[in-house]
JSON list of C-alpha atoms in Angstrom, two decimals:
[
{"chain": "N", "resi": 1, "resn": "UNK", "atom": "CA", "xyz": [27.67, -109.86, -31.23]},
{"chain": "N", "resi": 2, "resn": "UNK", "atom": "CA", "xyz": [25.25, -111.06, -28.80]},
{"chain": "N", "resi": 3, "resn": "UNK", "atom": "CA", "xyz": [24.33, -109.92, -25.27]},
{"chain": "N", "resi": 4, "resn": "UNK", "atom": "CA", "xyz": [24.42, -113.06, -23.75]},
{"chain": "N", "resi": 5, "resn": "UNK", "atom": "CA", "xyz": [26.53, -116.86, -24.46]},
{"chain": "N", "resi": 6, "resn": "UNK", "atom": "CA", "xyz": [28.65, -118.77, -23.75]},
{"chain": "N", "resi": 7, "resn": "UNK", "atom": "CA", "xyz": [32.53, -118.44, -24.09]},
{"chain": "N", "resi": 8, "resn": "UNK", "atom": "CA", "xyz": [32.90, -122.55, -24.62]},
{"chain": "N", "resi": 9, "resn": "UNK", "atom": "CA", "xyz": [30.38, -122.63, -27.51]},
{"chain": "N", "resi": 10, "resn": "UNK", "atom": "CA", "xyz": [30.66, -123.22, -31.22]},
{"chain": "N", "resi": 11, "resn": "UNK", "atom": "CA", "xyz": [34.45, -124.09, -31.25]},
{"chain": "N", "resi": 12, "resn": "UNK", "atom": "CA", "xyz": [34.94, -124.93, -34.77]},
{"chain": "N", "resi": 13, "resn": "UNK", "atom": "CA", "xyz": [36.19, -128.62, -35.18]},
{"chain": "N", "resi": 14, "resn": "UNK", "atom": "CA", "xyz": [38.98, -126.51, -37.76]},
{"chain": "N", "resi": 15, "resn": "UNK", "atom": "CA", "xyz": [40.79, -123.91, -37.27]},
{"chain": "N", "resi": 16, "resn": "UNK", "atom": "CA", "xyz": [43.07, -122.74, -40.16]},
{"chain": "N", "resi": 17, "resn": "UNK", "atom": "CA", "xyz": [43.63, -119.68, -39.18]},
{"chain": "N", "resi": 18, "resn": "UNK", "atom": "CA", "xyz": [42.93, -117.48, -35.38]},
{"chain": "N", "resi": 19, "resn": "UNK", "atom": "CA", "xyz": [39.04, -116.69, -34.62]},
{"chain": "N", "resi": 20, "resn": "UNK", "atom": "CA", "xyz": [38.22, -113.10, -33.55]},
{"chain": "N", "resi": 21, "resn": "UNK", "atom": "CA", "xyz": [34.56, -112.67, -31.95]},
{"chain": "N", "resi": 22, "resn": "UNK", "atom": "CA", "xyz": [33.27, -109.18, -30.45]},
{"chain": "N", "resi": 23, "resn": "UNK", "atom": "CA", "xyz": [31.38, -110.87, -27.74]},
{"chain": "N", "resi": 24, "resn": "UNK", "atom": "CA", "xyz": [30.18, -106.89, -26.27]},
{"chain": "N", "resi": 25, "resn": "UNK", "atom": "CA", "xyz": [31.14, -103.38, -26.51]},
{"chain": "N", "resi": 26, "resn": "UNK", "atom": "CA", "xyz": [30.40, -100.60, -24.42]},
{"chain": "N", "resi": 27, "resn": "UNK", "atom": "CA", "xyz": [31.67, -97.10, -24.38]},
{"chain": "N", "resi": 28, "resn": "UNK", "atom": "CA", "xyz": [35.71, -97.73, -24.41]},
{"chain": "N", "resi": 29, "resn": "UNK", "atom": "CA", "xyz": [35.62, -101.43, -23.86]},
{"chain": "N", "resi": 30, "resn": "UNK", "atom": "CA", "xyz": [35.49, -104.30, -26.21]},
{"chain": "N", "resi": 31, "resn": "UNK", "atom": "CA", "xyz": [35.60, -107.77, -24.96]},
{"chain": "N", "resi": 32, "resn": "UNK", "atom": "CA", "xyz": [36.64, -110.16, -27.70]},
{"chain": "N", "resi": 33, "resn": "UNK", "atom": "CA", "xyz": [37.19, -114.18, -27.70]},
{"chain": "N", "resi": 34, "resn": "UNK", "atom": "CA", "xyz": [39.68, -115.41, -29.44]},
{"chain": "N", "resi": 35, "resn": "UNK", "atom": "CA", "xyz": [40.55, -119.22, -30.69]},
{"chain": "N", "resi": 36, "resn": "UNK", "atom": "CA", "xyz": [43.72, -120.24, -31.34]},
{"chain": "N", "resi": 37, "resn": "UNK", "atom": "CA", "xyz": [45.17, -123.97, -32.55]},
{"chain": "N", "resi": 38, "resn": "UNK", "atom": "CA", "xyz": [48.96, -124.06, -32.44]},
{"chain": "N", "resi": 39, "resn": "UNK", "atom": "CA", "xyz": [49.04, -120.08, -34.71]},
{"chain": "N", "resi": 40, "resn": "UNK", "atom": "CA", "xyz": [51.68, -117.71, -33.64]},
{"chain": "N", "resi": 41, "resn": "UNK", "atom": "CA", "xyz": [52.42, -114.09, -34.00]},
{"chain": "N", "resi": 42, "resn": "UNK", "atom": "CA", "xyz": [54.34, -114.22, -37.50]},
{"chain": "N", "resi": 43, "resn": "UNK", "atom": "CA", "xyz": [58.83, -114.39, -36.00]},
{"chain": "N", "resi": 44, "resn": "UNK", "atom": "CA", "xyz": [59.95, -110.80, -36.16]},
{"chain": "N", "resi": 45, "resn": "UNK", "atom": "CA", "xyz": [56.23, -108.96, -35.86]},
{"chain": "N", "resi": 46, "resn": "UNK", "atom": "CA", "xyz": [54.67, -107.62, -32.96]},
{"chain": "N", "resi": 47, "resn": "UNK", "atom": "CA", "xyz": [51.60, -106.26, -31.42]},
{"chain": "N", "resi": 48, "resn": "UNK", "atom": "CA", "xyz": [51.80, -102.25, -30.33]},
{"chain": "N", "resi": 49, "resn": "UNK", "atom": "CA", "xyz": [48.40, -101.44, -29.25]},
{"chain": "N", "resi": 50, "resn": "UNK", "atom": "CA", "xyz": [47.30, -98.16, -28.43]},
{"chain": "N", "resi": 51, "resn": "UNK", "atom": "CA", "xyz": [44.82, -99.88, -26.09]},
{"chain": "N", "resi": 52, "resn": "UNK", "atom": "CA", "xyz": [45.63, -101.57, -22.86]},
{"chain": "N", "resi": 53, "resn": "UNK", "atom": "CA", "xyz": [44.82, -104.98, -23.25]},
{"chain": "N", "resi": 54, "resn": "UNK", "atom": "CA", "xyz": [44.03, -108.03, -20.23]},
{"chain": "N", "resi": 55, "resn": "UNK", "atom": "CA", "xyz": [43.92, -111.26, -21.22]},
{"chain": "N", "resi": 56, "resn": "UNK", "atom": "CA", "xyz": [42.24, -114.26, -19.47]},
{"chain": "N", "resi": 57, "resn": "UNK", "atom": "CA", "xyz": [43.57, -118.01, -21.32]},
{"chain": "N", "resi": 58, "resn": "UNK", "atom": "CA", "xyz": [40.07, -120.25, -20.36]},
{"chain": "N", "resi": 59, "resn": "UNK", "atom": "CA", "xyz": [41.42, -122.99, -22.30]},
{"chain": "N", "resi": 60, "resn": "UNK", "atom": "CA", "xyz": [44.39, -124.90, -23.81]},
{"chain": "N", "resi": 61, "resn": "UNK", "atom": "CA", "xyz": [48.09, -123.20, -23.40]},
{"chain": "N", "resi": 62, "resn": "UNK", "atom": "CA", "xyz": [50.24, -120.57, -24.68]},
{"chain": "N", "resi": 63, "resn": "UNK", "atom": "CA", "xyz": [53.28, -118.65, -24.79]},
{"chain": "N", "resi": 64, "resn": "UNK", "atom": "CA", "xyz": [53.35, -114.55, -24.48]},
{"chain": "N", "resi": 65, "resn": "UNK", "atom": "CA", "xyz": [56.19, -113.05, -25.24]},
{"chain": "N", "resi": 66, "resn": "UNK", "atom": "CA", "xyz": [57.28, -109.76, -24.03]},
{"chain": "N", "resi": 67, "resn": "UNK", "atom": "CA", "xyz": [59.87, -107.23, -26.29]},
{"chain": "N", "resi": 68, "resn": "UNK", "atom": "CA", "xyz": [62.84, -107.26, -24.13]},
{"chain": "N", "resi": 69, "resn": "UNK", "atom": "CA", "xyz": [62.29, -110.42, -21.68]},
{"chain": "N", "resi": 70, "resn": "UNK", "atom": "CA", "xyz": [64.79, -113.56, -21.97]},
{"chain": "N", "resi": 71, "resn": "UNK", "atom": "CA", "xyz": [61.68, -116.10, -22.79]},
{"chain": "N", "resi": 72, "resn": "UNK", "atom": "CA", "xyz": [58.06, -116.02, -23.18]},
{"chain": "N", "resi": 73, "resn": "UNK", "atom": "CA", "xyz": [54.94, -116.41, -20.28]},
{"chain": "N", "resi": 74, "resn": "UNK", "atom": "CA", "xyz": [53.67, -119.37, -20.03]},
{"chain": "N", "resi": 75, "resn": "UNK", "atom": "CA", "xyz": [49.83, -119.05, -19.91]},
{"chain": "N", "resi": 76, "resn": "UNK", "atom": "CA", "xyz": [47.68, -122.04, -18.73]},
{"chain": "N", "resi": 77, "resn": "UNK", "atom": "CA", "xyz": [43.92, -122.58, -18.08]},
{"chain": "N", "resi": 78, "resn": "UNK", "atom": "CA", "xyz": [42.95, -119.73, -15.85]},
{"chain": "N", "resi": 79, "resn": "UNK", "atom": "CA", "xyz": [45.81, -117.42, -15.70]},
{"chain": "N", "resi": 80, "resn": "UNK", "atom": "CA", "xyz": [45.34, -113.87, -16.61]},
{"chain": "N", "resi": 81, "resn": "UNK", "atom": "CA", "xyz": [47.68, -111.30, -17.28]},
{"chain": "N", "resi": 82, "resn": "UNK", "atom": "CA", "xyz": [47.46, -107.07, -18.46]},
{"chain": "N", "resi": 83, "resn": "UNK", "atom": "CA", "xyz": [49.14, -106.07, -21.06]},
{"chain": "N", "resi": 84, "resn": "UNK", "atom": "CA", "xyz": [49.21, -102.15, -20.87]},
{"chain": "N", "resi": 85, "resn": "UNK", "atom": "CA", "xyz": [49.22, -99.93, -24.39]},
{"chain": "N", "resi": 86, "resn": "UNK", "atom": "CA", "xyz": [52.60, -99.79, -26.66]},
{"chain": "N", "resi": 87, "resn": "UNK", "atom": "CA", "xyz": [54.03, -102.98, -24.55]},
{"chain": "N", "resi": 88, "resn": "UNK", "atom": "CA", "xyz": [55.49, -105.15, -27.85]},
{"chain": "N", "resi": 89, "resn": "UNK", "atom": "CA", "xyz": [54.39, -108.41, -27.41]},
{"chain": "N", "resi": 90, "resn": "UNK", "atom": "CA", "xyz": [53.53, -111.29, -29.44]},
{"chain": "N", "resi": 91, "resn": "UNK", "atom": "CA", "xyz": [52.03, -115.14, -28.68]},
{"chain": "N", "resi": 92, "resn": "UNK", "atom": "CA", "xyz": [55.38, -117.25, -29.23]},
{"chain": "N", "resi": 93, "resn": "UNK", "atom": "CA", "xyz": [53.38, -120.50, -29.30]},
{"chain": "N", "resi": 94, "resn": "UNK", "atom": "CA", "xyz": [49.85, -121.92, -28.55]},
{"chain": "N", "resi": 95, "resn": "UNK", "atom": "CA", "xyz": [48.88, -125.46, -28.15]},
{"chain": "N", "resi": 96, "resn": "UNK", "atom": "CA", "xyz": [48.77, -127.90, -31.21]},
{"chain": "N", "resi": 97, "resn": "UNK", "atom": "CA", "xyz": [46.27, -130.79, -29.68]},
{"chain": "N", "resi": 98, "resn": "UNK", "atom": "CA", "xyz": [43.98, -128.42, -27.70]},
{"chain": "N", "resi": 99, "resn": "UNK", "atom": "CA", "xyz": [41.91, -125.17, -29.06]},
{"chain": "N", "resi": 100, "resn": "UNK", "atom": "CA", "xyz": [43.28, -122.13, -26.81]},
{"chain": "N", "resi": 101, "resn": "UNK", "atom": "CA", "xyz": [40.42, -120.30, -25.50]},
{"chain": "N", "resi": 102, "resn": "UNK", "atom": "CA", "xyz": [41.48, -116.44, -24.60]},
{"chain": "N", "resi": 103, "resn": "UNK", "atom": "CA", "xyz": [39.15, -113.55, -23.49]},
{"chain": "N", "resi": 104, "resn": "UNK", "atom": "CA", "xyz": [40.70, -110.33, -24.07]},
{"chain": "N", "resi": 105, "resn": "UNK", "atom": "CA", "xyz": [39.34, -107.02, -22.48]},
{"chain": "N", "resi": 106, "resn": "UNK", "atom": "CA", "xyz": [40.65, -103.76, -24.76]},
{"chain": "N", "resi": 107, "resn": "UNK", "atom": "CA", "xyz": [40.41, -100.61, -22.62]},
{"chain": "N", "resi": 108, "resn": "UNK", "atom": "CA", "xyz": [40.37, -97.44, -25.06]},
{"chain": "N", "resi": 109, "resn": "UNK", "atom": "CA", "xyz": [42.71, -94.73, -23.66]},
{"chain": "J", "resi": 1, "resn": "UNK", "atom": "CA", "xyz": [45.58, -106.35, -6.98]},
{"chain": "J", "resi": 2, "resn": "UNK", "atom": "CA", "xyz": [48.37, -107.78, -9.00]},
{"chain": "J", "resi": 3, "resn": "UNK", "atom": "CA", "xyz": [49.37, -107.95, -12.72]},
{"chain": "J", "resi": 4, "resn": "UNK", "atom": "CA", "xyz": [49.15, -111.31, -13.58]},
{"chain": "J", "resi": 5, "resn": "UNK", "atom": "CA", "xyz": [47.83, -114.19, -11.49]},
{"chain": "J", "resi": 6, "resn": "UNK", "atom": "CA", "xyz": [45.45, -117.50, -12.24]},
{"chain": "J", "resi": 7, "resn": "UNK", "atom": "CA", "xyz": [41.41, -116.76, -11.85]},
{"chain": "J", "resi": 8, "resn": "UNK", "atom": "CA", "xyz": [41.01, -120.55, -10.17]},
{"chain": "J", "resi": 9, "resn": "UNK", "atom": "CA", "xyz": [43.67, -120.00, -8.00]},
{"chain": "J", "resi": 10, "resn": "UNK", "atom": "CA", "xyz": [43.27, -119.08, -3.67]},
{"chain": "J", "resi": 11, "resn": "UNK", "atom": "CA", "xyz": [39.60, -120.35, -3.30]},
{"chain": "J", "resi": 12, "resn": "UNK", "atom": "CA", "xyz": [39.14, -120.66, 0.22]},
{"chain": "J", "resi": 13, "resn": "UNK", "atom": "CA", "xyz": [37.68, -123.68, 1.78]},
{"chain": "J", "resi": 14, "resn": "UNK", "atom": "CA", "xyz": [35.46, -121.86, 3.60]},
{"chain": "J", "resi": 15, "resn": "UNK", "atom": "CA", "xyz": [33.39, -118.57, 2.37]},
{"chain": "J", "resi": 16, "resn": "UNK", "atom": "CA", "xyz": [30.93, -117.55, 5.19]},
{"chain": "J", "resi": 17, "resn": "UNK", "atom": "CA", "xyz": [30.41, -114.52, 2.73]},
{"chain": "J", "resi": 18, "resn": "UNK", "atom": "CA", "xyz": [31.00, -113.63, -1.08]},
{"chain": "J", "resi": 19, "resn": "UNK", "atom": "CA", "xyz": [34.43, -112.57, -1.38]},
{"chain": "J", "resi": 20, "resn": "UNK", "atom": "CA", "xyz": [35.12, -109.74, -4.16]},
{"chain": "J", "resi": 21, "resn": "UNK", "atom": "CA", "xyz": [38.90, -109.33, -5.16]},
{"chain": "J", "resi": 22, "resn": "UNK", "atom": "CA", "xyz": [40.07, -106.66, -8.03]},
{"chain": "J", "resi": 23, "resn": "UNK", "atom": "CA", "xyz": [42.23, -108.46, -10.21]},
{"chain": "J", "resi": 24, "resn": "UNK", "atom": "CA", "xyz": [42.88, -105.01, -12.88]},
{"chain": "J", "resi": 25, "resn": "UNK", "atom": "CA", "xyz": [41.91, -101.75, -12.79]},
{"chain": "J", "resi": 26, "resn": "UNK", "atom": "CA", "xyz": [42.85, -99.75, -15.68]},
{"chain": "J", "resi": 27, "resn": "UNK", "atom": "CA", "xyz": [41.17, -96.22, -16.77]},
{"chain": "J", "resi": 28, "resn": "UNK", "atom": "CA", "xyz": [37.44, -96.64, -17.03]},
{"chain": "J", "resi": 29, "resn": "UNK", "atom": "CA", "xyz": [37.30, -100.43, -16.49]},
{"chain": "J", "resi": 30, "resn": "UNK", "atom": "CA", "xyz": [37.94, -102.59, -13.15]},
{"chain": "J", "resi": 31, "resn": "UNK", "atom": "CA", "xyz": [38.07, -106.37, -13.43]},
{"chain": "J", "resi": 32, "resn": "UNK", "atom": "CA", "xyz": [36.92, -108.69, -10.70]},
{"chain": "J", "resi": 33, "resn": "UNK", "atom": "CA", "xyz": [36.96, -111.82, -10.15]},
{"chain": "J", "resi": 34, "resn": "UNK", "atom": "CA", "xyz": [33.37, -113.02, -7.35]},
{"chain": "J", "resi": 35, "resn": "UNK", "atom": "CA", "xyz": [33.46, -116.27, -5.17]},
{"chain": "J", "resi": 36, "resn": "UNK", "atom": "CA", "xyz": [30.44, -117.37, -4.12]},
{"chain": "J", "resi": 37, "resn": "UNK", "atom": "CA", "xyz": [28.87, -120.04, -2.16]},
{"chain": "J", "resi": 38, "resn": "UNK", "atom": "CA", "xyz": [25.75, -120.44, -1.23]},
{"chain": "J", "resi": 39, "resn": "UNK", "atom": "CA", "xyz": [24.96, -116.29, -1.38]},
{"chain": "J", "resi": 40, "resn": "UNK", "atom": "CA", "xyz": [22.27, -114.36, -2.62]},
{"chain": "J", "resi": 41, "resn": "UNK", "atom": "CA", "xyz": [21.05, -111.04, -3.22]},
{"chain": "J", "resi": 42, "resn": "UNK", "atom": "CA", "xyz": [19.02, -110.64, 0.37]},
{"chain": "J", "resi": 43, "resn": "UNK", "atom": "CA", "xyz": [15.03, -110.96, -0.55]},
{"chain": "J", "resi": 44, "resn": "UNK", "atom": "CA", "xyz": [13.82, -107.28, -2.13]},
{"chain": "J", "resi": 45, "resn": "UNK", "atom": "CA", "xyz": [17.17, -105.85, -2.07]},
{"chain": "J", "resi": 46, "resn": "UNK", "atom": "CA", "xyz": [18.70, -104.81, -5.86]},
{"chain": "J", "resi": 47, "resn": "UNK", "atom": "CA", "xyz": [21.83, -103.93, -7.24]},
{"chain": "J", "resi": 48, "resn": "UNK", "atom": "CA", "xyz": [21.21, -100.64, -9.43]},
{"chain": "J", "resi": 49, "resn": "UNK", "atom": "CA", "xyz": [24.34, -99.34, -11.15]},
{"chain": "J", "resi": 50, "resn": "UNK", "atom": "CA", "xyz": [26.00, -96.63, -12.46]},
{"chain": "J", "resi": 51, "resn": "UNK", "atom": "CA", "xyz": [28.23, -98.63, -14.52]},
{"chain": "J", "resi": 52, "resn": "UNK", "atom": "CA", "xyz": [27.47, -101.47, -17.29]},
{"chain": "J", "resi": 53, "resn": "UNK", "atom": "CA", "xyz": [28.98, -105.12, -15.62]},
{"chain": "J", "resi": 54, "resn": "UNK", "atom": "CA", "xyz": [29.63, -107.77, -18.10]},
{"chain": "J", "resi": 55, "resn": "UNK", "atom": "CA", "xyz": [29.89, -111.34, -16.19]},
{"chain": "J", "resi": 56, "resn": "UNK", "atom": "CA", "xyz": [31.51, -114.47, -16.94]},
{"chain": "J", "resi": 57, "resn": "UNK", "atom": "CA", "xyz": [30.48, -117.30, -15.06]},
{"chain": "J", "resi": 58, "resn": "UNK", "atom": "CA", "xyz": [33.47, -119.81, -15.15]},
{"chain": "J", "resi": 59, "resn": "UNK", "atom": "CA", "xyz": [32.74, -122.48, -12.30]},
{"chain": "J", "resi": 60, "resn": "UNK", "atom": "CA", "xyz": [29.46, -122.92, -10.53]},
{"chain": "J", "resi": 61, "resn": "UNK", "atom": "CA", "xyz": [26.41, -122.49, -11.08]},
{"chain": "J", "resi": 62, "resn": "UNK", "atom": "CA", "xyz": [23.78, -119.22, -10.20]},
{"chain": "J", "resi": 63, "resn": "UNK", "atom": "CA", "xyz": [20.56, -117.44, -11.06]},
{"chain": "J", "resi": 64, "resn": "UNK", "atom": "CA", "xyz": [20.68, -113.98, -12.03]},
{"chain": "J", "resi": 65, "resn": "UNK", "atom": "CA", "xyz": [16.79, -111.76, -12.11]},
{"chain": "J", "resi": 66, "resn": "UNK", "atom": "CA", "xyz": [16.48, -108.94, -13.67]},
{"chain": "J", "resi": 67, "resn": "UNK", "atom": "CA", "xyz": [14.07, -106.65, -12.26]},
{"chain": "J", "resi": 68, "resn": "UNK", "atom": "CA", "xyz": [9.97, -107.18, -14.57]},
{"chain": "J", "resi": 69, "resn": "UNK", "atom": "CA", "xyz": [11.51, -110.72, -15.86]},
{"chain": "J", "resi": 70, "resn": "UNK", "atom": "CA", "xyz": [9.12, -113.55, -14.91]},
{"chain": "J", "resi": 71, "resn": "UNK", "atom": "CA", "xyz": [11.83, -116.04, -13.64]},
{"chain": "J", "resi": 72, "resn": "UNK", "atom": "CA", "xyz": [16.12, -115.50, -13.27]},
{"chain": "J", "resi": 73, "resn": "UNK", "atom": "CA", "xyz": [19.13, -116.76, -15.70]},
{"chain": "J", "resi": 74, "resn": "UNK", "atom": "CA", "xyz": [20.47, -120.21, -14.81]},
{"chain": "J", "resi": 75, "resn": "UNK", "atom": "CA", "xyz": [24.01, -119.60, -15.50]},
{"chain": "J", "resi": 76, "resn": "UNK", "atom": "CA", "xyz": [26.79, -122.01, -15.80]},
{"chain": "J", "resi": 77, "resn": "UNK", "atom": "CA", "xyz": [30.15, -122.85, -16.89]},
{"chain": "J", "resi": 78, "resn": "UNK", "atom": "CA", "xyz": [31.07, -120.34, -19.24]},
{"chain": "J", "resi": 79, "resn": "UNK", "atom": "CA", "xyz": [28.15, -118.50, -19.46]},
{"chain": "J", "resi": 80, "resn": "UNK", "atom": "CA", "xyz": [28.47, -114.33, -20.05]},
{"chain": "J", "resi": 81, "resn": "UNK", "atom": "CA", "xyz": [25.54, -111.67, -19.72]},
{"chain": "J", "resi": 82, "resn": "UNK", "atom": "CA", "xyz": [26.30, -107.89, -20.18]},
{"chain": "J", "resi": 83, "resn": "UNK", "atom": "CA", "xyz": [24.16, -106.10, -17.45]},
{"chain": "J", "resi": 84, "resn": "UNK", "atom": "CA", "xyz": [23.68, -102.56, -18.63]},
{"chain": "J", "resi": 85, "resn": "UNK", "atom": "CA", "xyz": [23.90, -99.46, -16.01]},
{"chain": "J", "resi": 86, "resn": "UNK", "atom": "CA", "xyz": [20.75, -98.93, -14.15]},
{"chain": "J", "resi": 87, "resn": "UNK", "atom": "CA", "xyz": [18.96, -102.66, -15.06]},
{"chain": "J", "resi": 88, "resn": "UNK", "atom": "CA", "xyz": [17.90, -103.33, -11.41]},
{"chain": "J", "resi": 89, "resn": "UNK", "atom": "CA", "xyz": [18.66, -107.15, -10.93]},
{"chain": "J", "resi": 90, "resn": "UNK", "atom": "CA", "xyz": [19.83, -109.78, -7.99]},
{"chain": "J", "resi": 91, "resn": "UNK", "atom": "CA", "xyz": [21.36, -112.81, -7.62]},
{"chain": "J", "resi": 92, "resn": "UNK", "atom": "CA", "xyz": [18.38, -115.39, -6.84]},
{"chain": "J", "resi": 93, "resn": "UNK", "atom": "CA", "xyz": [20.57, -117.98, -5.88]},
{"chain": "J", "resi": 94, "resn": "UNK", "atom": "CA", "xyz": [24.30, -119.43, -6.43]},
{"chain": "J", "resi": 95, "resn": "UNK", "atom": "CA", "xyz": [25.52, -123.41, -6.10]},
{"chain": "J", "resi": 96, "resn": "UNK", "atom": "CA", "xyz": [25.57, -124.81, -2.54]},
{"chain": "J", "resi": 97, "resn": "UNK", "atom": "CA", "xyz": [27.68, -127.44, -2.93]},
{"chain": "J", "resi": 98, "resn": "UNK", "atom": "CA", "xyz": [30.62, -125.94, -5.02]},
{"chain": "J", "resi": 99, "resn": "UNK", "atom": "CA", "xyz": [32.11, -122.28, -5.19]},
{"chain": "J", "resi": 100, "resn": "UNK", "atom": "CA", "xyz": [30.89, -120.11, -7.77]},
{"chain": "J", "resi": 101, "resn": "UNK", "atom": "CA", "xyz": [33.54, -117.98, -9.55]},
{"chain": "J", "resi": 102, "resn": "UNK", "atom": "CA", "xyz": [31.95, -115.03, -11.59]},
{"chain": "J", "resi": 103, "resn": "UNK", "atom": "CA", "xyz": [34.81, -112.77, -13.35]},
{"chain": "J", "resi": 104, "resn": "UNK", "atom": "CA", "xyz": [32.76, -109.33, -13.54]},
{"chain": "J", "resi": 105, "resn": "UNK", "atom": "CA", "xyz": [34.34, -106.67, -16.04]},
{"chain": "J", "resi": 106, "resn": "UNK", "atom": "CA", "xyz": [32.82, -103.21, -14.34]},
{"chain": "J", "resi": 107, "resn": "UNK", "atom": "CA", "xyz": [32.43, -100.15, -16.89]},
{"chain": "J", "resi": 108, "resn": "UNK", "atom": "CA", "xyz": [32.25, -96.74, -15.98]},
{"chain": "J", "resi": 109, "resn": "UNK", "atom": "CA", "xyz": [29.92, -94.00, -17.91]}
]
């Protein structure tokens, strides 16, 4: 964790599995960037978080899908959404050809 | 202040001064999203916080002093600085001939 970067900097040219960086924390927050390449949530498995959660996609596309809604969100460059705590959710889909870029802000309760 | 919404969406063609929108605002934390154009910090004036700000700078371009540095921060295109509560700083300058868009993730004590 560093006090200072940049968010479009050392994208790995592989990506076998999601990349989780801690880019700062202070008091309740953490902001994180994550990397995606075409993972999903695992079918049937969802995220319950006991923090509220906003989300930012910088890069690439993806699909967020809430428990309960007919189809996921389509997310594109630049379109943010907040997911509060204990909403189920879970990415449906993120792009194949394209690293997805996503800044997530947790916000302890 | 909605839920969801794209960060590089309404820019106005026009900004005769910065415009400051709150895109979340959730417990301790309150998200923003800055356009500027042409703005700075007037000459000898500082911001000096109470809460820690963590920017993003996702278009433009802008220099950002902090208070006993010898020269400001060029920031561009993706570039993130946390600025801790109390770190007296300004914004030296931002892009004339584009708008800057600084997301700014405000934390309170």
């Amino acid at each position: 964790m560093t006090e200072s970067g940049n968010i479009f900097g050392h994208i790995p040219l592989c990506l076998p599995t999601e990349l989780f960086e801690t880019l700062a924390h202070k008091r309740a927050v953490r902001i994180e960037r994550i990397l995606s390449h075409g993972q999903a949530t695992p079918e049937g498995t969802w995220y319950d978080q006991d923090q509220d959660e906003w989300v930012l996609l910088l890069a690439g596309s993806a699909g967020l899908f809430f428990e309960g809604e007919p189809e996921p969100h389509s997310l594109m460059a630049g379109d943010y959404i907040m997911i509060p705590a204990r909403r189920r959710h879970r990415v449906a889909w993120t792009s194949t050809n394209e690293t997805t870029i996503w800044l997530a802000v947790h916000i302890d309760g």
